[in-house]
PDB file of C-alpha atoms in Angstrom:
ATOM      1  CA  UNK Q   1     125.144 103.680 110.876  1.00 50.00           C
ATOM      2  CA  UNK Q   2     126.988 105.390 113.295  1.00 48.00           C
ATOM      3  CA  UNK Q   3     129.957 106.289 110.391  1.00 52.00           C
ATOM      4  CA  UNK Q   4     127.222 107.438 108.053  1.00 55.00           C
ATOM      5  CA  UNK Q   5     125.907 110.070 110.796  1.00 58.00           C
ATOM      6  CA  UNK Q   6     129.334 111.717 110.893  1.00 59.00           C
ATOM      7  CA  UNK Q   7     130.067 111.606 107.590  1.00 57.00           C
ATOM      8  CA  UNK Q   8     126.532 113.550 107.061  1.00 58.00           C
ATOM      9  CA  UNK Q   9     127.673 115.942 109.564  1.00 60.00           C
ATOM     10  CA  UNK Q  10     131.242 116.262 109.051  1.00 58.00           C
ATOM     11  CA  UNK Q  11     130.029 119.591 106.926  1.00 58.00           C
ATOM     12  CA  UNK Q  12     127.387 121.357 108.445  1.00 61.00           C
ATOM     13  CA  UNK Q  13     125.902 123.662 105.466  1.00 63.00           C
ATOM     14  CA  UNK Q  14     122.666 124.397 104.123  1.00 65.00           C
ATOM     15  CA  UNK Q  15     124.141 123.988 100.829  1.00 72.00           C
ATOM     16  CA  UNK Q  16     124.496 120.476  99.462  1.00 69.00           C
ATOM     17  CA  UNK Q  17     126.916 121.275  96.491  1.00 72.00           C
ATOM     18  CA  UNK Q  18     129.122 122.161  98.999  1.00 74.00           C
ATOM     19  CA  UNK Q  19     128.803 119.042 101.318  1.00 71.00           C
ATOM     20  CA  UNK Q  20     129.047 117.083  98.464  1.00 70.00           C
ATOM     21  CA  UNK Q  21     132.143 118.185  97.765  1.00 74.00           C
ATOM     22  CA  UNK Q  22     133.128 117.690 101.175  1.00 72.00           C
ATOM     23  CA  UNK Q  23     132.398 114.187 101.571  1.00 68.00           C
ATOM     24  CA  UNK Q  24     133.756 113.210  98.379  1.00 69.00           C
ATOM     25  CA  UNK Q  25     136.840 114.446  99.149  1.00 71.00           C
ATOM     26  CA  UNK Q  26     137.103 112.327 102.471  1.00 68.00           C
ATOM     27  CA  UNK Q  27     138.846 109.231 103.259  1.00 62.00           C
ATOM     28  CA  UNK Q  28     136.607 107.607 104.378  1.00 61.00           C
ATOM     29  CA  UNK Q  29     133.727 108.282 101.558  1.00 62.00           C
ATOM     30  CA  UNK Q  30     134.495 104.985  99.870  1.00 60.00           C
ATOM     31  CA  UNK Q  31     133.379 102.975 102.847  1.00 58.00           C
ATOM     32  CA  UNK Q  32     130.016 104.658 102.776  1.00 67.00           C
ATOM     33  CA  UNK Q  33     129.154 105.859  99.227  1.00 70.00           C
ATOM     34  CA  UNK Q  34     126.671 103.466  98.784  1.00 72.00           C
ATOM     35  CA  UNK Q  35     124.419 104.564 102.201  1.00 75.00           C
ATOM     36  CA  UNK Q  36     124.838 107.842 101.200  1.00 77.00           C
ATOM     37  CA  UNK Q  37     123.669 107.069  97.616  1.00 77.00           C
ATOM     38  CA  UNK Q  38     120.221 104.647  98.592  1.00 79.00           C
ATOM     39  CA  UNK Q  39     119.452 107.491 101.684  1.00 80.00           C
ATOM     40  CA  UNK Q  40     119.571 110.292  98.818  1.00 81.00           C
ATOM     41  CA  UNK Q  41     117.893 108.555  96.368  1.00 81.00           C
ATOM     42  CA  UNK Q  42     115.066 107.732  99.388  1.00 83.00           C
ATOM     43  CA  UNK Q  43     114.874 110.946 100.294  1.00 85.00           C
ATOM     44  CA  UNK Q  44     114.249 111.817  96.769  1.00 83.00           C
ATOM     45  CA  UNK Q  45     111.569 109.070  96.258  1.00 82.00           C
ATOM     46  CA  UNK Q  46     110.065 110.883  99.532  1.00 83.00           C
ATOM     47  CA  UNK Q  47     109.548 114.356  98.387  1.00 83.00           C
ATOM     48  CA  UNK Q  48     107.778 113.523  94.844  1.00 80.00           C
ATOM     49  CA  UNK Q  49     105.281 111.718  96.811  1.00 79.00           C
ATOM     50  CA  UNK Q  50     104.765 114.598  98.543  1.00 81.00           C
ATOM     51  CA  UNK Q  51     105.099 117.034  95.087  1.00 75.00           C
ATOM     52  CA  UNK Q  52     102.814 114.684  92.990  1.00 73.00           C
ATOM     53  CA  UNK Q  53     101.127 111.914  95.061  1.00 75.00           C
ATOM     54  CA  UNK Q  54      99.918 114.566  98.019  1.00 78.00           C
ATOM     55  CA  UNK Q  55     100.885 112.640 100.561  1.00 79.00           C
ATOM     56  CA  UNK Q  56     103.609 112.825 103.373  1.00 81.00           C
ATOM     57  CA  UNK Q  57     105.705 109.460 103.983  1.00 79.00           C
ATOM     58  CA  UNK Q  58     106.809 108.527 107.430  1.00 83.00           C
ATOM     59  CA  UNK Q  59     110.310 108.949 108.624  1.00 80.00           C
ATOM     60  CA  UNK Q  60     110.372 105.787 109.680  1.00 81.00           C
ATOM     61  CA  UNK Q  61     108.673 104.038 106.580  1.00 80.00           C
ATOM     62  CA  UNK Q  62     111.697 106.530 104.144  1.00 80.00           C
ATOM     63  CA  UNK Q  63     114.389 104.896 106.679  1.00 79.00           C
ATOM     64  CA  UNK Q  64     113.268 100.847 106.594  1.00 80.00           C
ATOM     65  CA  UNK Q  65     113.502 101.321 102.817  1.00 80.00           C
ATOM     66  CA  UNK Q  66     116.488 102.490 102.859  1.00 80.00           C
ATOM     67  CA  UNK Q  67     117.639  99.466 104.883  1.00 78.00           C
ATOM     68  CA  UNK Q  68     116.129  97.472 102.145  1.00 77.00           C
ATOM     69  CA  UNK Q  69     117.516  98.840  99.294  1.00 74.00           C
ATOM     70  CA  UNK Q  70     121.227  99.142 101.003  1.00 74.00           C
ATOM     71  CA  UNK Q  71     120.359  95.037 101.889  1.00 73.00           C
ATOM     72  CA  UNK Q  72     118.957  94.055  98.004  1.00 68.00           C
ATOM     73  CA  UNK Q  73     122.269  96.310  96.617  1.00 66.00           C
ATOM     74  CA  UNK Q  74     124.705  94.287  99.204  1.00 66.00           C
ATOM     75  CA  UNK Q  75     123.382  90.941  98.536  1.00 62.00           C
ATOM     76  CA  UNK Q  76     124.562  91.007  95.038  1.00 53.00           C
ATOM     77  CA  UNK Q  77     127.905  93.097  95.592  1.00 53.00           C
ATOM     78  CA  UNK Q  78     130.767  91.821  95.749  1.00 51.00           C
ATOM     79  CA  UNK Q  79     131.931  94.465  99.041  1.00 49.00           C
ATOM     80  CA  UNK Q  80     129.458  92.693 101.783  1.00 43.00           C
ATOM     81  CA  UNK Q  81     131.790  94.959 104.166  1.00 45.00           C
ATOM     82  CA  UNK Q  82     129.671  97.817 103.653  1.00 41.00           C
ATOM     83  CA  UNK Q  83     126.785  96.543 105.344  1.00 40.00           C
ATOM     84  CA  UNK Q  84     126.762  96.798 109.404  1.00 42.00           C
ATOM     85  CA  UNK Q  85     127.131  93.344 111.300  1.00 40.00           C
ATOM     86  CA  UNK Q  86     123.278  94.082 112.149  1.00 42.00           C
ATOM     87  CA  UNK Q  87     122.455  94.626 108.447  1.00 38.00           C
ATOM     88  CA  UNK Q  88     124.545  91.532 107.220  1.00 39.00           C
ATOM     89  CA  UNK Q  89     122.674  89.182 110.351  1.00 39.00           C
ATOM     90  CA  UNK Q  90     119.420  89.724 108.764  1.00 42.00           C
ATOM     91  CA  UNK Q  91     119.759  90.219 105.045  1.00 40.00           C
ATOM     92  CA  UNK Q  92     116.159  91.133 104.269  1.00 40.00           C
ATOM     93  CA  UNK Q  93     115.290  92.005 100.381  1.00 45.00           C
ATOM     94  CA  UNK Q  94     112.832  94.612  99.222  1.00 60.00           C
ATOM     95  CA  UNK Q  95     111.681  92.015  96.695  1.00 73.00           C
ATOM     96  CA  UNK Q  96     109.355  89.814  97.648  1.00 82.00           C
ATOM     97  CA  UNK Q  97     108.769  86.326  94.975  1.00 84.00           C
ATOM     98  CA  UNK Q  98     104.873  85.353  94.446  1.00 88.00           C
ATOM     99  CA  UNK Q  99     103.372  82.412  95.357  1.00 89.00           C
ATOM    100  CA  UNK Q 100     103.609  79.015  93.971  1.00 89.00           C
ATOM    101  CA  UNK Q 101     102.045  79.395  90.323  1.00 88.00           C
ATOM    102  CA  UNK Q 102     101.661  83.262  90.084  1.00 92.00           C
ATOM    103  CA  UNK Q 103     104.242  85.839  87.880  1.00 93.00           C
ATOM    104  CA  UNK Q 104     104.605  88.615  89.633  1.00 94.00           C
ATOM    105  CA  UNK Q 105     104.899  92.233  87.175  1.00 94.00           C
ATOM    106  CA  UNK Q 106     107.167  94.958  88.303  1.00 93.00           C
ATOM    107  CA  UNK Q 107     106.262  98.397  86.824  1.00 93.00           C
ATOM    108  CA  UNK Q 108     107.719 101.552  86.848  1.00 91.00           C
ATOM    109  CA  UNK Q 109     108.398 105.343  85.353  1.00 90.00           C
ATOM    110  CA  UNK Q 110     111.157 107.833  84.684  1.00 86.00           C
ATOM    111  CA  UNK Q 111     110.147 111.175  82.914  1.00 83.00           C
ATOM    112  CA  UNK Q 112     112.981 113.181  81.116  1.00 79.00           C
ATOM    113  CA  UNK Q 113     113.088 116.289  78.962  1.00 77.00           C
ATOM    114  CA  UNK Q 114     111.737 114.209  75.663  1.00 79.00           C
ATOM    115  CA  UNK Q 115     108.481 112.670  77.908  1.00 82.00           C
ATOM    116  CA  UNK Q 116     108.685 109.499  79.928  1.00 87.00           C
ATOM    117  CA  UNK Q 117     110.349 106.244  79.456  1.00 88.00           C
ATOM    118  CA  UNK Q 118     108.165 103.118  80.921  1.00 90.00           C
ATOM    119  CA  UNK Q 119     109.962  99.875  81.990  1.00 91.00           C
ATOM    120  CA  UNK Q 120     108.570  95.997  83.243  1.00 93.00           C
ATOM    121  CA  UNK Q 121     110.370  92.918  84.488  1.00 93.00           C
ATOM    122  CA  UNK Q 122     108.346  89.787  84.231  1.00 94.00           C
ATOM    123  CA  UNK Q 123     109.536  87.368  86.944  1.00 92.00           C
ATOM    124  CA  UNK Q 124     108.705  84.106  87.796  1.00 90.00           C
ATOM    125  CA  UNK Q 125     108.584  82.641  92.139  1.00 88.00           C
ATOM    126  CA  UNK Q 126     111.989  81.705  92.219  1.00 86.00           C
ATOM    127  CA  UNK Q 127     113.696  85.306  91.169  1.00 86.00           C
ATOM    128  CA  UNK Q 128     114.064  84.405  87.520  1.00 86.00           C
ATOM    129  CA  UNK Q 129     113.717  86.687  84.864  1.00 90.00           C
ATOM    130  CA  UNK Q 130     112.132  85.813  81.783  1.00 86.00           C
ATOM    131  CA  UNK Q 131     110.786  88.998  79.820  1.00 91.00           C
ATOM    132  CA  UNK Q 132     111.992  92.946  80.439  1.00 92.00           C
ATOM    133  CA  UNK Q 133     109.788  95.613  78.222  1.00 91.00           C
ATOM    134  CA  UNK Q 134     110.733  99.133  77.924  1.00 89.00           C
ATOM    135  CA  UNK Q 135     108.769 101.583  76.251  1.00 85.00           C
ATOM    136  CA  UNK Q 136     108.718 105.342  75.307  1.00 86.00           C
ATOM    137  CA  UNK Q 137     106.225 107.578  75.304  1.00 84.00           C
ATOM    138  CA  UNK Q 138     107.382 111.416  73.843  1.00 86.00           C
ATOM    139  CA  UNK Q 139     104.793 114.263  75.261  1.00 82.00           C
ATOM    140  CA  UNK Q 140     104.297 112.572  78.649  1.00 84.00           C
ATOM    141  CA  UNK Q 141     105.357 115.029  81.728  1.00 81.00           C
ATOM    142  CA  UNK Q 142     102.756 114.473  84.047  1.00 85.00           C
ATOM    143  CA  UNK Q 143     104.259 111.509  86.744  1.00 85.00           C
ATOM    144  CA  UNK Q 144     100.658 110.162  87.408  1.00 85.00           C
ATOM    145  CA  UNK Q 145     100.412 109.738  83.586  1.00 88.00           C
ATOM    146  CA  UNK Q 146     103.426 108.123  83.129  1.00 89.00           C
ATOM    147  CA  UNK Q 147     102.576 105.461  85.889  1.00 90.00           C
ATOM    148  CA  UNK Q 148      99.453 104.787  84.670  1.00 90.00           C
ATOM    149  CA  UNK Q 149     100.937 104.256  81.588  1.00 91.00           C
ATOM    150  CA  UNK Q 150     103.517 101.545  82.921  1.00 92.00           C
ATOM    151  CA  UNK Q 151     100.361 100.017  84.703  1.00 92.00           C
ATOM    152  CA  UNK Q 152      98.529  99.641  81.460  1.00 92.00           C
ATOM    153  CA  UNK Q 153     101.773  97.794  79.501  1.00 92.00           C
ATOM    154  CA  UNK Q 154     102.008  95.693  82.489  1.00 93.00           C
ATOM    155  CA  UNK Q 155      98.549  94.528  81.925  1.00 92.00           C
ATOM    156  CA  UNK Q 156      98.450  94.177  78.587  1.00 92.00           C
ATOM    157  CA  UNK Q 157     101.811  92.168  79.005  1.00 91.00           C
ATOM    158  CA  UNK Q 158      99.824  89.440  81.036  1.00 91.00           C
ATOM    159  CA  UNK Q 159      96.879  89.682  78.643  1.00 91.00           C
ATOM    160  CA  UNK Q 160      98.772  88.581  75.766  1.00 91.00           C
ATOM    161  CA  UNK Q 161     100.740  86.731  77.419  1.00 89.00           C
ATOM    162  CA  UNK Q 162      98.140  85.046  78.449  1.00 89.00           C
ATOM    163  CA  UNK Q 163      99.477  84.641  81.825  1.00 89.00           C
ATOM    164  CA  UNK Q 164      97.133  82.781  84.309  1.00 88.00           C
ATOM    165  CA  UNK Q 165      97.658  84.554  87.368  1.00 90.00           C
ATOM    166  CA  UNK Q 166      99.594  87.423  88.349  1.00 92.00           C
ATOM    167  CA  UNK Q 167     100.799  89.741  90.942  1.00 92.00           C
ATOM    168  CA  UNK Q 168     101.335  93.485  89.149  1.00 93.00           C
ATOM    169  CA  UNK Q 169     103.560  95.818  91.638  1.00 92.00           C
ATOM    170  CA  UNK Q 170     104.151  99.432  91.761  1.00 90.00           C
ATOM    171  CA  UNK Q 171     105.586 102.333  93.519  1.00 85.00           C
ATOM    172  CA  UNK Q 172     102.911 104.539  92.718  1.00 85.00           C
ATOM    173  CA  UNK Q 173     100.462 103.956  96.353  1.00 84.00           C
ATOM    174  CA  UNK Q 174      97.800 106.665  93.719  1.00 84.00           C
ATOM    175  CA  UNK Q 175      97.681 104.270  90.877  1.00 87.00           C
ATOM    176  CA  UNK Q 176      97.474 101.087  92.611  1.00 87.00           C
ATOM    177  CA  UNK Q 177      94.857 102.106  95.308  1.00 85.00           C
ATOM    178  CA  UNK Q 178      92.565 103.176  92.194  1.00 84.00           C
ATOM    179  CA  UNK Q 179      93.209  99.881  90.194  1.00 86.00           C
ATOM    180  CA  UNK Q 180      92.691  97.938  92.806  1.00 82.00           C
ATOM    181  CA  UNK Q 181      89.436  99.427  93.606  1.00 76.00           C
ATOM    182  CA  UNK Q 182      88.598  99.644  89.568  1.00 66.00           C
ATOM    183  CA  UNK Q 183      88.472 103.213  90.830  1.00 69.00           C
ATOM    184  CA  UNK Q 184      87.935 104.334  87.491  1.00 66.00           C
ATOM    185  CA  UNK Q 185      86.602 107.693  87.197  1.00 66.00           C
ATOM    186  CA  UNK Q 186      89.132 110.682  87.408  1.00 63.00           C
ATOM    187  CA  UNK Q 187      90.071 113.991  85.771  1.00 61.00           C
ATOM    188  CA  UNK Q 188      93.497 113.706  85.401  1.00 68.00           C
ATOM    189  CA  UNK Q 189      94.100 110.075  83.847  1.00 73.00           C
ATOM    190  CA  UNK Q 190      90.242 109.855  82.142  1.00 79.00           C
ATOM    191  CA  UNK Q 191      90.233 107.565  78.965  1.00 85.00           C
ATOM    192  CA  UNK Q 192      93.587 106.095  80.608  1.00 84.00           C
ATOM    193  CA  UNK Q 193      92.393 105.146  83.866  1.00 86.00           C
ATOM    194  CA  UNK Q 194      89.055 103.568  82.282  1.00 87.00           C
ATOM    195  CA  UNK Q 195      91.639 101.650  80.032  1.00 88.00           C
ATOM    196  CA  UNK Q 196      93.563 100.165  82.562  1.00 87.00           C
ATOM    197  CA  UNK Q 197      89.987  99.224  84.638  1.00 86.00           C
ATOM    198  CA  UNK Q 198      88.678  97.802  81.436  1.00 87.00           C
ATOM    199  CA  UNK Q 199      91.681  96.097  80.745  1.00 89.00           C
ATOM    200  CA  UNK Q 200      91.445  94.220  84.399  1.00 88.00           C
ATOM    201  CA  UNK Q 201      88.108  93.557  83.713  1.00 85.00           C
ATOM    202  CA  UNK Q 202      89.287  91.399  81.032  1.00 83.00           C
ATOM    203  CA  UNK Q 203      91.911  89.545  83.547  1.00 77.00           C
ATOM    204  CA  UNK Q 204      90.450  88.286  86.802  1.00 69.00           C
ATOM    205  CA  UNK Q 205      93.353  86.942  87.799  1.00 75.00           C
ATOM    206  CA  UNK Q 206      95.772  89.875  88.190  1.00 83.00           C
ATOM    207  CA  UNK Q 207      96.234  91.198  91.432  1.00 85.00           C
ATOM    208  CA  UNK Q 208      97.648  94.641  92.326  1.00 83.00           C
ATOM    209  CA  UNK Q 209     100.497  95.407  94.984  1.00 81.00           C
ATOM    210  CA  UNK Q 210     102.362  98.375  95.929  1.00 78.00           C
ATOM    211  CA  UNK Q 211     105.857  98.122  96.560  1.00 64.00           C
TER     212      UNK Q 211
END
């Protein structure tokens, strides 16, 4: 990591536009394009936590994801140099298979100018994908919305699916704490949040997981 510290401050500025700029423009950018992307897109993850979750991430919880997401994106790239000998030794994955007989849900949301656009991978222990739902729902700005929302397709996916057991996973630390907890009462998602809670009430065997 030692290149990616100079290459952040090869261009001391306040302004990132212009450090941008900068470090594109370097030799050397190539080499570490894809730390600079996964810390960025960290950092970004970071402050809407703070903006719409309330709550202020660690520095060191923002930088072991990082190392997991530049790990997952390196196992499955065909340029293994960019990873540090360190990284490449212990090839960790931010993905984590269920157990023996469980499907494990990934959920997640993405709001744009039109509303937010919902998306679900249904995978099975070994990695394998067999079903990938994406929905879109116009009018929805509100991020808490829009993850409930994903939560409640996930759900319903294993509902009538009629999936025996499985593991539903989110980013959201809000909406999974109040699931899990059939938390159910709450100004914000109302009739939405009692969905999702009813919903689970209807599936015993789903259990919640934050990523």
């Amino acid at each position: 990591m030692v290149g990616l510290r100079s290459l952040l401050l090869s261009a001391p500025t306040e302004n990132f536009g212009i450090w941008w700029r900068h470090v594109m423009n370097l030799e050397s950018f190539q080499i570490h394009y894809l730390h600079c992307i996964c810390l960025l897109w960290r950092i970004w993850k970071s402050r809407n936590k703070v903006v719409f979750e309330f709550t202020q991430p660690l520095a060191s919880s923002l930088a072991r994801q990082f190392f997991f997401q530049v790990q997952e994106y390196s196992s499955v790239s065909p340029h293994p140099q960019l990873l540090s000998p360190r990284l490449q030794s212990s090839r960790l994955s931010s993905w984590v298979g269920p157990p023996e007989g469980f499907i494990k849900i990934n959920f997640d949301a993405a709001l744009h100018v039109q509303g937010s656009s919902l998306g679900l991978v249904v995978r099975e222990t070994d990695g394998q994908v067999f079903l990938a739902l994406g929905f879109h729902h116009p009018g929805i700005s509100n991020p808490y919305l829009a993850e409930l929302l994903a939560a409640r397709d996930a759900i319903s996916v294993v509902l009538s699916r009629s999936i025996p057991r499985a593991i539903i996973e989110g980013d959201s630390e809000v909406v999974v704490r109040q699931l899990d907890g059939r938390c159910c009462e709450d100004s914000v998602g109302g009739p939405l949040l009692r969905d999702c809670c009813q919903l689970l009430r209807s599936s015993s065997s789903c259990i919640l997981g934050c990523l």
